XYZ file of C-alpha atoms in Angstrom:
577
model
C 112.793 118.518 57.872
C 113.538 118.693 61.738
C 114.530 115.868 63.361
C 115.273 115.143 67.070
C 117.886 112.537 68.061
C 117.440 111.168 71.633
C 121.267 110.497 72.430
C 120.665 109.519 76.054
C 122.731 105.988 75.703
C 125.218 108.133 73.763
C 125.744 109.630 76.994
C 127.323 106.591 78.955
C 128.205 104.532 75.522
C 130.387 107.317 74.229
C 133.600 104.910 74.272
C 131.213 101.235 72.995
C 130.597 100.693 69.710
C 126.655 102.323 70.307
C 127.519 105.531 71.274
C 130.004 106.224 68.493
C 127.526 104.486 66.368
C 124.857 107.442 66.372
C 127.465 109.972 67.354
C 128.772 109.471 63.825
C 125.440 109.128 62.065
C 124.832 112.411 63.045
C 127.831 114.147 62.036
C 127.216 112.650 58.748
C 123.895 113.979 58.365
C 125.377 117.460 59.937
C 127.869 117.176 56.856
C 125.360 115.826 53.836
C 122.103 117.875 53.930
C 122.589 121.310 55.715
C 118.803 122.331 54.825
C 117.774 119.599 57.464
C 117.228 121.124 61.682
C 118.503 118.757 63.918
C 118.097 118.757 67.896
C 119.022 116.602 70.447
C 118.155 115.336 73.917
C 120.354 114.055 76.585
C 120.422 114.023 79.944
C 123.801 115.611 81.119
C 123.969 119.438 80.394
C 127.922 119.485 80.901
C 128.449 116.779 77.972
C 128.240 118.031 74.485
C 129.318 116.394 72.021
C 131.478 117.954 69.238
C 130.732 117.340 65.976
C 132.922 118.332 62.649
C 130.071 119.956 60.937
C 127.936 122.092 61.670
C 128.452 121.948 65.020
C 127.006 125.128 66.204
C 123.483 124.521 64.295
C 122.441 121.458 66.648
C 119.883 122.824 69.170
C 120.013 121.029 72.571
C 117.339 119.703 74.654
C 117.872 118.244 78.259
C 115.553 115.313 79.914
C 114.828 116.679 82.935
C 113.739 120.046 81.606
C 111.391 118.446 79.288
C 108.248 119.991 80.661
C 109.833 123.689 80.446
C 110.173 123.449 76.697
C 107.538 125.130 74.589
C 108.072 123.551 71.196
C 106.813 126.001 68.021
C 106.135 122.961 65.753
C 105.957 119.494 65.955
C 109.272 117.059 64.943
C 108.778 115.478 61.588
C 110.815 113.088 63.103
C 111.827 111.797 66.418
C 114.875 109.350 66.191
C 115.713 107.143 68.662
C 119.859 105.725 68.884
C 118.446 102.351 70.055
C 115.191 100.899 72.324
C 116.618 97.952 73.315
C 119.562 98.807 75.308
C 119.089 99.232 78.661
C 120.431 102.334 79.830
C 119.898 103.857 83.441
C 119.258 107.441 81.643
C 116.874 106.546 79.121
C 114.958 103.953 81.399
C 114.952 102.285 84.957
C 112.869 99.182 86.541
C 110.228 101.092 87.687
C 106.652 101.073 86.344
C 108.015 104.553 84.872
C 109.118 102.302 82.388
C 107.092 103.760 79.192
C 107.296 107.379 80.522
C 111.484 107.338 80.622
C 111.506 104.841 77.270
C 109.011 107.101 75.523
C 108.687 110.674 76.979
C 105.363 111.842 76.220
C 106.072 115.491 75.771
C 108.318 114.658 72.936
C 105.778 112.109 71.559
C 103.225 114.750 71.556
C 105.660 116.989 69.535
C 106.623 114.212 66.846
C 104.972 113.665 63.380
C 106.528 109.630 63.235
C 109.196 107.577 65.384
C 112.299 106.038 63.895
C 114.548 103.986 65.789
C 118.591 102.421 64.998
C 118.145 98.939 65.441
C 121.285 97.086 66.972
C 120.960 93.503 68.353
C 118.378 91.114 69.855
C 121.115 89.414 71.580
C 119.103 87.957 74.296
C 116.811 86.240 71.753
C 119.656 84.475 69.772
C 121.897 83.849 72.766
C 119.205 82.594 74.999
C 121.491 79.864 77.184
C 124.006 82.769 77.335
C 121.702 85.519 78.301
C 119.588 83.334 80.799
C 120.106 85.902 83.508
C 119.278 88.646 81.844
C 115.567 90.568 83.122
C 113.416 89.256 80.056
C 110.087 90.554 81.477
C 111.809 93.892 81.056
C 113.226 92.726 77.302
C 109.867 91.860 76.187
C 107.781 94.988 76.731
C 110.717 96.792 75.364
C 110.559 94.491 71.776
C 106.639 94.826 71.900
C 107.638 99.094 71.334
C 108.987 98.107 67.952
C 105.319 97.961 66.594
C 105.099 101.476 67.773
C 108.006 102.739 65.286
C 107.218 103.682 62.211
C 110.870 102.304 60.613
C 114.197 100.854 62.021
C 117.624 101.402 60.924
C 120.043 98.583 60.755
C 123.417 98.301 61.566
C 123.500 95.318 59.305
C 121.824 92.793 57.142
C 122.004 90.149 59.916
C 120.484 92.640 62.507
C 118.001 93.254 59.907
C 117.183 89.632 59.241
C 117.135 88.682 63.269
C 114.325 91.355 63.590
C 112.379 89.367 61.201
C 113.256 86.197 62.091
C 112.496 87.116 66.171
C 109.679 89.676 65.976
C 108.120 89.119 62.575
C 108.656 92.413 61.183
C 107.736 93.099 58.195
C 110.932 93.849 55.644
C 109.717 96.550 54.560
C 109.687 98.458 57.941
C 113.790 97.955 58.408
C 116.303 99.329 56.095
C 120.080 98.094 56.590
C 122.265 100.990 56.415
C 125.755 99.451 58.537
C 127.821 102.404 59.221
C 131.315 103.516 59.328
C 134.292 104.086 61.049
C 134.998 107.032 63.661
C 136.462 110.155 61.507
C 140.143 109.318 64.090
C 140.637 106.415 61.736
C 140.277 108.910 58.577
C 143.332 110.491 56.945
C 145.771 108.157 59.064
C 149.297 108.208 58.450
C 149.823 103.936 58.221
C 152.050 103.028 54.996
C 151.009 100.385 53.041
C 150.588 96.868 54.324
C 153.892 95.237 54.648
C 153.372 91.658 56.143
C 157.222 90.799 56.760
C 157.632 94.657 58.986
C 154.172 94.127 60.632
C 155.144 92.727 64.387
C 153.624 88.818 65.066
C 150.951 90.566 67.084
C 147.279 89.997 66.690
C 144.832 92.635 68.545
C 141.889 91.521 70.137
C 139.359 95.119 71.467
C 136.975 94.766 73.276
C 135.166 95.152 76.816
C 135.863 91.091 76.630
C 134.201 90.321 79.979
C 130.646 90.181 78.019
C 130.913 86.153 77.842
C 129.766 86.791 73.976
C 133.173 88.031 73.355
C 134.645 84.370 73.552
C 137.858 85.929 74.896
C 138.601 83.062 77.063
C 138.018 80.516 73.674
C 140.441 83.269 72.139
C 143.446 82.506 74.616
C 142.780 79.030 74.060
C 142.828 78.937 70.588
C 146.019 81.621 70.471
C 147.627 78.536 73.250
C 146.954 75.740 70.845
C 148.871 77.509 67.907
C 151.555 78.681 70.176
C 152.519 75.455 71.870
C 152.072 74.194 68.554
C 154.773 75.448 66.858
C 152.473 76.969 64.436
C 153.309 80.566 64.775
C 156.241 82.486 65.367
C 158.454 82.356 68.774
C 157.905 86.115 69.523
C 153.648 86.121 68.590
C 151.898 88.004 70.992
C 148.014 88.069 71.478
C 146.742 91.246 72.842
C 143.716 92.112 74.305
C 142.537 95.749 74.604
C 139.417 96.888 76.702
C 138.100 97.514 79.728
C 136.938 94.848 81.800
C 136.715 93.683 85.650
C 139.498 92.736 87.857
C 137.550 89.797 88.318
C 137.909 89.056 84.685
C 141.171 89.695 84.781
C 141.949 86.595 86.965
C 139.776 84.986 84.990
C 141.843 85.694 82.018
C 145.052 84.496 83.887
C 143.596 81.084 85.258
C 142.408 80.542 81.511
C 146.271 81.518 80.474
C 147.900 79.305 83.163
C 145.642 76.324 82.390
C 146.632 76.462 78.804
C 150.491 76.761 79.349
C 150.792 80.847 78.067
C 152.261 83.773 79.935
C 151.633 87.177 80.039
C 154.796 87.784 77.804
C 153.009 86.523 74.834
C 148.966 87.238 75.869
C 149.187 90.836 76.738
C 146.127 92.102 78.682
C 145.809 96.328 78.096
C 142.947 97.088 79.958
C 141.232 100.537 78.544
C 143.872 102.226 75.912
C 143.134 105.486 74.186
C 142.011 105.741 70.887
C 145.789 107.400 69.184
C 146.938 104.330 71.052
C 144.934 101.793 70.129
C 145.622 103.038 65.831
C 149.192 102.719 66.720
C 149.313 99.321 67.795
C 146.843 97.935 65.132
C 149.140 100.121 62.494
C 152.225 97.932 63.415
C 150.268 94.535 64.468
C 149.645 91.688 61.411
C 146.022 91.609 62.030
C 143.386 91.434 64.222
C 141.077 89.191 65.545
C 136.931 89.507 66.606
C 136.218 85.985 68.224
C 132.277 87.064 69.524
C 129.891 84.661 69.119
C 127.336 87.595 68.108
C 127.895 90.828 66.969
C 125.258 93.239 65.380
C 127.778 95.025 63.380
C 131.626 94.227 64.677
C 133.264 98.245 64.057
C 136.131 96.954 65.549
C 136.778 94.835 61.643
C 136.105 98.435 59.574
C 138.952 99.779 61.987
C 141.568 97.270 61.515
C 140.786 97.795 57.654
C 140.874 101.810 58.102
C 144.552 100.499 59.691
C 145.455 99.260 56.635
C 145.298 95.558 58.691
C 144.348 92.366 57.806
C 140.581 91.485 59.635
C 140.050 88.232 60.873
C 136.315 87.414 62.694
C 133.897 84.429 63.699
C 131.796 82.983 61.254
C 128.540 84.094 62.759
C 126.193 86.624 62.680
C 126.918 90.030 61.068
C 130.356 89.928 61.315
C 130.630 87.251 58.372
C 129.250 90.188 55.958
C 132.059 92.289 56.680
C 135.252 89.539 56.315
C 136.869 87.266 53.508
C 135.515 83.987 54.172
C 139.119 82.640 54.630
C 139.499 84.948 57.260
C 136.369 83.392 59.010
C 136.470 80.472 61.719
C 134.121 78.886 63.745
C 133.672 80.673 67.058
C 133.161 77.782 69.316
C 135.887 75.639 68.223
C 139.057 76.238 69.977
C 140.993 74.535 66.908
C 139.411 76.287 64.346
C 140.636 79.837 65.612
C 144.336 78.307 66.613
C 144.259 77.812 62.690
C 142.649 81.598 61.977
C 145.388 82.985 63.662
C 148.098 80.499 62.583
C 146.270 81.913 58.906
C 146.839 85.283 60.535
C 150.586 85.374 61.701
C 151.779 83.308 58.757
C 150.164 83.361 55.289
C 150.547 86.643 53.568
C 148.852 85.948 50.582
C 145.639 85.789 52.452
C 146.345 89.281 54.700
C 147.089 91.221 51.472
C 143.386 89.733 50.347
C 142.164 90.419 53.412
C 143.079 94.161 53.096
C 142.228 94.912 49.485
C 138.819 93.169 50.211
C 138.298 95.829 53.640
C 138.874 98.972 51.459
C 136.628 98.176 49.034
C 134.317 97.599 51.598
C 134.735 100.931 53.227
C 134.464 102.645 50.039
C 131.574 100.576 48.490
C 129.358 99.894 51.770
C 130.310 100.509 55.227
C 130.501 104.144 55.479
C 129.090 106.870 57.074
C 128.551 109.027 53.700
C 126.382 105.983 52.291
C 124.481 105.290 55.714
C 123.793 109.274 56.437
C 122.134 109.292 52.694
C 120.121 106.015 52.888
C 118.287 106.886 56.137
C 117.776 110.552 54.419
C 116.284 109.047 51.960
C 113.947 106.637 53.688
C 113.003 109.643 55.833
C 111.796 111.677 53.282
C 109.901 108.606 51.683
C 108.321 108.442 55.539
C 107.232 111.840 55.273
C 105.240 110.619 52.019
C 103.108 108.060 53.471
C 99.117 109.246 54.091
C 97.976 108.720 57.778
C 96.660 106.039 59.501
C 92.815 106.029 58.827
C 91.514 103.999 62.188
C 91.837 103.565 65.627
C 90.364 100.787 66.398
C 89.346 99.270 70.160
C 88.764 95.845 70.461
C 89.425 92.489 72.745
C 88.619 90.931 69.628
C 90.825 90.908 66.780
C 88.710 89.358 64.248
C 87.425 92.999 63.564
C 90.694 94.030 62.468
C 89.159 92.267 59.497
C 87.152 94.781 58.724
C 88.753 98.017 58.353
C 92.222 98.782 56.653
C 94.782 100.953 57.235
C 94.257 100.742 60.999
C 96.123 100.662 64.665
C 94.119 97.834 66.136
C 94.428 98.701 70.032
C 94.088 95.580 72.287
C 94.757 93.195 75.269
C 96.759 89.846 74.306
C 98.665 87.592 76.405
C 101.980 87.380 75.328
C 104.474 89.669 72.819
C 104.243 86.411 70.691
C 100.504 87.014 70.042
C 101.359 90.252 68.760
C 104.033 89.827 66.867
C 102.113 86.660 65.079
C 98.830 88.581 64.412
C 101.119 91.388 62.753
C 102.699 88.620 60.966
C 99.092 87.096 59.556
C 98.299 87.228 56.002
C 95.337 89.128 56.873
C 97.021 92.069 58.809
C 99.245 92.927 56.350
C 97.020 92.649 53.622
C 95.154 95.223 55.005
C 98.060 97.184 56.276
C 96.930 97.167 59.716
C 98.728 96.589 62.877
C 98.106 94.949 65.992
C 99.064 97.699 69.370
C 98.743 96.527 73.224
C 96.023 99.021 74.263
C 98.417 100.409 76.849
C 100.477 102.069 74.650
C 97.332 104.285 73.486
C 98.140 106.860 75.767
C 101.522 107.353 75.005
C 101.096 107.583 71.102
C 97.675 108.919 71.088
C 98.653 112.892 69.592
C 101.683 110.956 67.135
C 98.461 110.238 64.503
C 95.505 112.128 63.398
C 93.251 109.302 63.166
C 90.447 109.923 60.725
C 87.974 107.704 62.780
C 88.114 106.431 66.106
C 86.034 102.746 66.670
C 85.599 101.324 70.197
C 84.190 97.957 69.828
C 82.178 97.125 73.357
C 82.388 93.689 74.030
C 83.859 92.341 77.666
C 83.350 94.446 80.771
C 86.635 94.411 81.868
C 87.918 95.306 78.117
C 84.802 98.080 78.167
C 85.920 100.029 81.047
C 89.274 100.680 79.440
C 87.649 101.920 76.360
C 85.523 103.977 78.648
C 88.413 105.369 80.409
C 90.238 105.964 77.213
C 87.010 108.056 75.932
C 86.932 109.810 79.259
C 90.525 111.084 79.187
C 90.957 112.126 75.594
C 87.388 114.451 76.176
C 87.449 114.505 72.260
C 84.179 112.998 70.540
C 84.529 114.110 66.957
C 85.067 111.565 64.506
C 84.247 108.288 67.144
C 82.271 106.247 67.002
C 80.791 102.943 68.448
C 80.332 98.922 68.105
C 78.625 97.062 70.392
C 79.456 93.052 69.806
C 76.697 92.361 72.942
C 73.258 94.035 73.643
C 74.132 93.245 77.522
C 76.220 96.561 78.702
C 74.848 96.153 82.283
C 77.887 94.019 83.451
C 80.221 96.885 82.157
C 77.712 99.455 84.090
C 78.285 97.705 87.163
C 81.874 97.365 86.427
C 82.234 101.301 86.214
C 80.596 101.430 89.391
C 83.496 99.991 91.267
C 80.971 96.311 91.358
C 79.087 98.643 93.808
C 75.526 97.286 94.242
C 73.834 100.687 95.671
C 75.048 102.993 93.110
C 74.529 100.527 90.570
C 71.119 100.219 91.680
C 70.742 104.169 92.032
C 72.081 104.500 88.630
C 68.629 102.166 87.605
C 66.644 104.353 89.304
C 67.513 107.801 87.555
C 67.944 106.455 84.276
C 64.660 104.009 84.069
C 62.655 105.565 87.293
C 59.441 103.467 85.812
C 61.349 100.061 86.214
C 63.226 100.643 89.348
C 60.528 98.621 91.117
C 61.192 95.697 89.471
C 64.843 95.376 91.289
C 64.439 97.491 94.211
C 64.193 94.407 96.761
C 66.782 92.444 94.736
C 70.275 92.116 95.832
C 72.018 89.765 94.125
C 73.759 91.527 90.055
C 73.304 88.938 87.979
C 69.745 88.582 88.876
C 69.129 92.283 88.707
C 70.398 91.865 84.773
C 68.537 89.068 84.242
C 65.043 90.936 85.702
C 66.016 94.058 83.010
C 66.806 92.462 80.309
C 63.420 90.330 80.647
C 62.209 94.341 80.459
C 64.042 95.532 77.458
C 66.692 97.322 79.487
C 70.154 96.771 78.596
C 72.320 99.854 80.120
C 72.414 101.544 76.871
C 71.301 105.390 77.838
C 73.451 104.556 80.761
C 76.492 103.863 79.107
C 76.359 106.790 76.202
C 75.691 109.664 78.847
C 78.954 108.275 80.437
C 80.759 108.655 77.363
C 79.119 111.129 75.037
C 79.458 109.709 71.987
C 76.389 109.031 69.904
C 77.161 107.938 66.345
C 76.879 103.914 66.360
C 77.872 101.523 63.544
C 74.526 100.048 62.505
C 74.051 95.630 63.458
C 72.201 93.304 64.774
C 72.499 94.794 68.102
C 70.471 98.023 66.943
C 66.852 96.867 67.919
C 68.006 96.617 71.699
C 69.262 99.936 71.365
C 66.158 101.645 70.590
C 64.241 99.633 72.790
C 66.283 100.633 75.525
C 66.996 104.580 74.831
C 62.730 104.566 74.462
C 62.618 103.682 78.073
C 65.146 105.836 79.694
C 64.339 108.896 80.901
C 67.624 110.458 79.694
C 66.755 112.137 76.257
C 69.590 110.795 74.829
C 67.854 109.588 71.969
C 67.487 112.416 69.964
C 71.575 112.593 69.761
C 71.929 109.072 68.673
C 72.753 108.309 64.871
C 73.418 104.926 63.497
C 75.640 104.606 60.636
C 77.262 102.071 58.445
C 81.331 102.105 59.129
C 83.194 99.800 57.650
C 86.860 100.170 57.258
């Protein structure tokens, strides 16, 4: 199996959560099945990562030198570390957008498209995220219908792509993940709650208003100036985050009565650094009102230290539910950490409950061999029998197994049609025709149908036909024996060559429309005359196999006139998916 990872958010992610995320997935892979190739593509030559296994076998490809590559044989799989984030070096504002998301040389080289599967933070955090670009978001959750599986980092990742998109279950596997190999092997004794320091360790970039650091010093106030932790408690927070923050941070501290002797603000520490303090702190503490995964918890287990965490989203699978408190409630986390600094019963569950998690789920042996597996059972599945054009998707109806290329309005049409009954029963899926292009040499379609309907719909089929020069196999399906519209369409709306076009195609008619000069009357007048474009429109496109309907008597009338033998290629057949 050869696989290419594109690791261009690993590039500028390499100290988040993300970056280590896939960094690690690899390594694991590296480590579990040598017989697999693996490649990868970034962007920066002078940063490669190094991995603990197999290091040396990992071929490297670079973004900008895409078009210099000659590939031998196509990818079985092309892997992306994650669609939705929006990275500078995998994609920019521009309308460039699908050609930096999706780079078509790679496409073109790639059997099937996997992607890891992090968030859809914007969609559950809506008033929180109101300024963030959604036009952008939304084209980039429409490319989800394009993948042929997700990884995710979690069950509740995995359940907010259903939920949000309507994907089907079965096209997203939950795998979690692990910790990074530093927090292997580490030399912590055994948790001792009376030597542990009253510290509780907050890491983050906490400027990301999701973090609910400023709740966090409120809550760590209320339990201080409480009497309900110890004298000498200290609350630290570790990241990276703005000066601006910071001041933010210290109104937030001065309003509720704390100093900087016991909230202790670290900025960026290293990684040896961070181990140490978590090693000698009580616990620690993720207050985020969302978090796809929350690595930070598997680390402060891996630190033999007691994991306490919000009550939302994923981060609820991965804690004791004493441990848990509710986010936005000031109160409720002055008693988590008051829980925290003081009851040592519940830390000693807290930390037998983390290994076994570790060892039983959240690991990156486990999550390296479950998307193996899946992979393989990709590699399994037959091709997709149809392509299938249409502005109408009541014809998805009648074929199975089919990419249904269209025009809707919205991602929620989409996502709903691929959510009907119908769709899935015959394991079709809805695609905005604009993606053709880009995923056009990723399947060997058996058949190719373009459904003729709307003029404006028509000349994108037409220009689809045109570029892919490939005839074999397509066929077409025309809803409405009135093509003239879409003739005059392809002609720019330009009345002379329109007109011209009459001529050399139906030379004993043109007389009929020569002194006429307004479209719709010129249709009218040749439709009266059993001309309906029809020689016209399969010259332009050269292909001549057409699904057998109604609309069939028109055709013949109309070839019989033309003076284009075109005719004698035609064939009408019955296709039905």
């Amino acid at each position: 199996m050869n696989i290419i990872f594109d690791c261009r958010i690993y590039e500028t992610s390499l100290h988040r959560g993300i970056g280590r995320y896939v960094y690690s997935l690899i390594d694991h892979i590296l480590k579990n099945f040598p017989e697999l190739n693996i490649s990868i593509l970034k962007v920066n030559e002078n940063q490669i990562p190094q991995f603990n296994y197999r290091n040396n076998s990992v071929i490297y490809y670079f973004y900008n030198k895409l078009d210099t590559y000659n590939f031998k044989e196509k990818f079985d799989f092309y892997f992306f570390d994650d669609i939705l984030v929006t990275n500078d070096n995998k994609l920019n504002r521009s309308v460039m957008f699908f050609d930096k998301l999706f780079p078509e040389k790679l496409l073109k080289n790639s059997k099937k498209i996997v992607s890891i599967v992090h968030d859809v933070m914007p969609l559950v955090l809506r008033d929180e995220y109101v300024h963030y670009d959604r036009n952008k978001y939304i084209l980039q959750l429409e490319t989800v219908y394009i993948l042929d599986h997700m990884f995710s980092n979690s069950e509740c990742t995995k359940n907010d792509f259903i939920k949000y998109l309507n994907i089907d279950e079965n096209n997203i596997t939950s795998i979690y993940g692990g910790i990074d190999t530093k927090f292997n092997n580490l030399n912590i004794d055994t948790y001792n709650f009376y030597k542990r320091k009253n510290n509780i360790v907050f890491t983050s970039a906490y400027d990301d208003h999701r973090k609910n650091a400023l709740k966090l010093v409120k809550g760590f106030a209320i339990a201080y100036n409480n009497n309900r932790i110890p004298k000498d408690s200290k609350l630290y927070l570790c990241g990276k985050v703005s000066k601006e923050y910071d001041k933010i941070v210290e109104e937030e501290m001065t309003n509720n009565n704390i100093t900087k002797k016991n909230v202790i603000v670290t900025g960026f520490i290293s990684d040896d650094e961070l181990i140490e303090l978590i090693g000698i702190s009580k616990a620690t503490i993720l207050p985020s009102l969302y978090e796809g995964l929350g690595l930070t918890i598997l680390e402060s287990y891996a630190c033999n230290t007691p994991a306490f965490s919000s009550n939302v989203s994923a981060t609820k699978e991965l804690i004791l539910n004493e441990c848990s408190f509710d986010p936005y409630n000031e109160e409720d986390i002055a008693n988590a950490i008051a829980l925290a600094l003081t009851n040592e019963e519940i830390c000693n569950k807290s930390i037998k409950f983390g290994k076994r998690l570790l060892q039983e789920k959240c690991n990156w042996d486990i999550a390296s061999k479950k998307v193996v597996s899946k992979l393989y059972e990709l590699m399994e599945y037959i091709d997709i029998d149809n392509a299938l054009f249409t502005n109408d998707v009541y014809y998805a109806n009648l074929y199975k197994n089919s990419h249904i290329f269209t025009t809707l309005n919205t991602a929620y049409d989409i996502r709903s049609l691929n959510n009907s009954i119908d769709i899935k029963k015959n394991n079709n899926t809805i695609i905005p025709i604009e993606y053709y292009n880009k995923f056009k040499c990723k399947y060997d379609y058996k058949n190719k149908v373009f459904i003729f309907d709307y003029a404006e719909f028509n000349i994108k089929i037409i220009d689809i036909i045109l570029s892919d020069n490939i005839h074999q196999h397509c066929h077409l399906f025309f809803f409405s024996k009135n093509v003239l519209p879409t003739i005059f369409l392809y002609f720019n709306n330009n009345l002379y060559d329109f007109k011209d076009c009459i001529k050399k195609y139906y030379p004993d008619n043109y007389n009929l429309i020569d002194k006429i000069t307004n479209e719709e009357i010129i249709f009218s007048v040749l439709q009266e005359n059993d001309i309906y474009g029809f020689s016209i429109l399969l010259d332009i496109v050269k292909i001549y196999h057409i699904i057998d309907n109604d609309i069939k008597v028109f055709i013949s009338k109309d070839l019989e006139l033309s003076a284009i033998n075109s005719n004698k290629y035609v064939r009408f057949i019955n296709n039905r998916g």
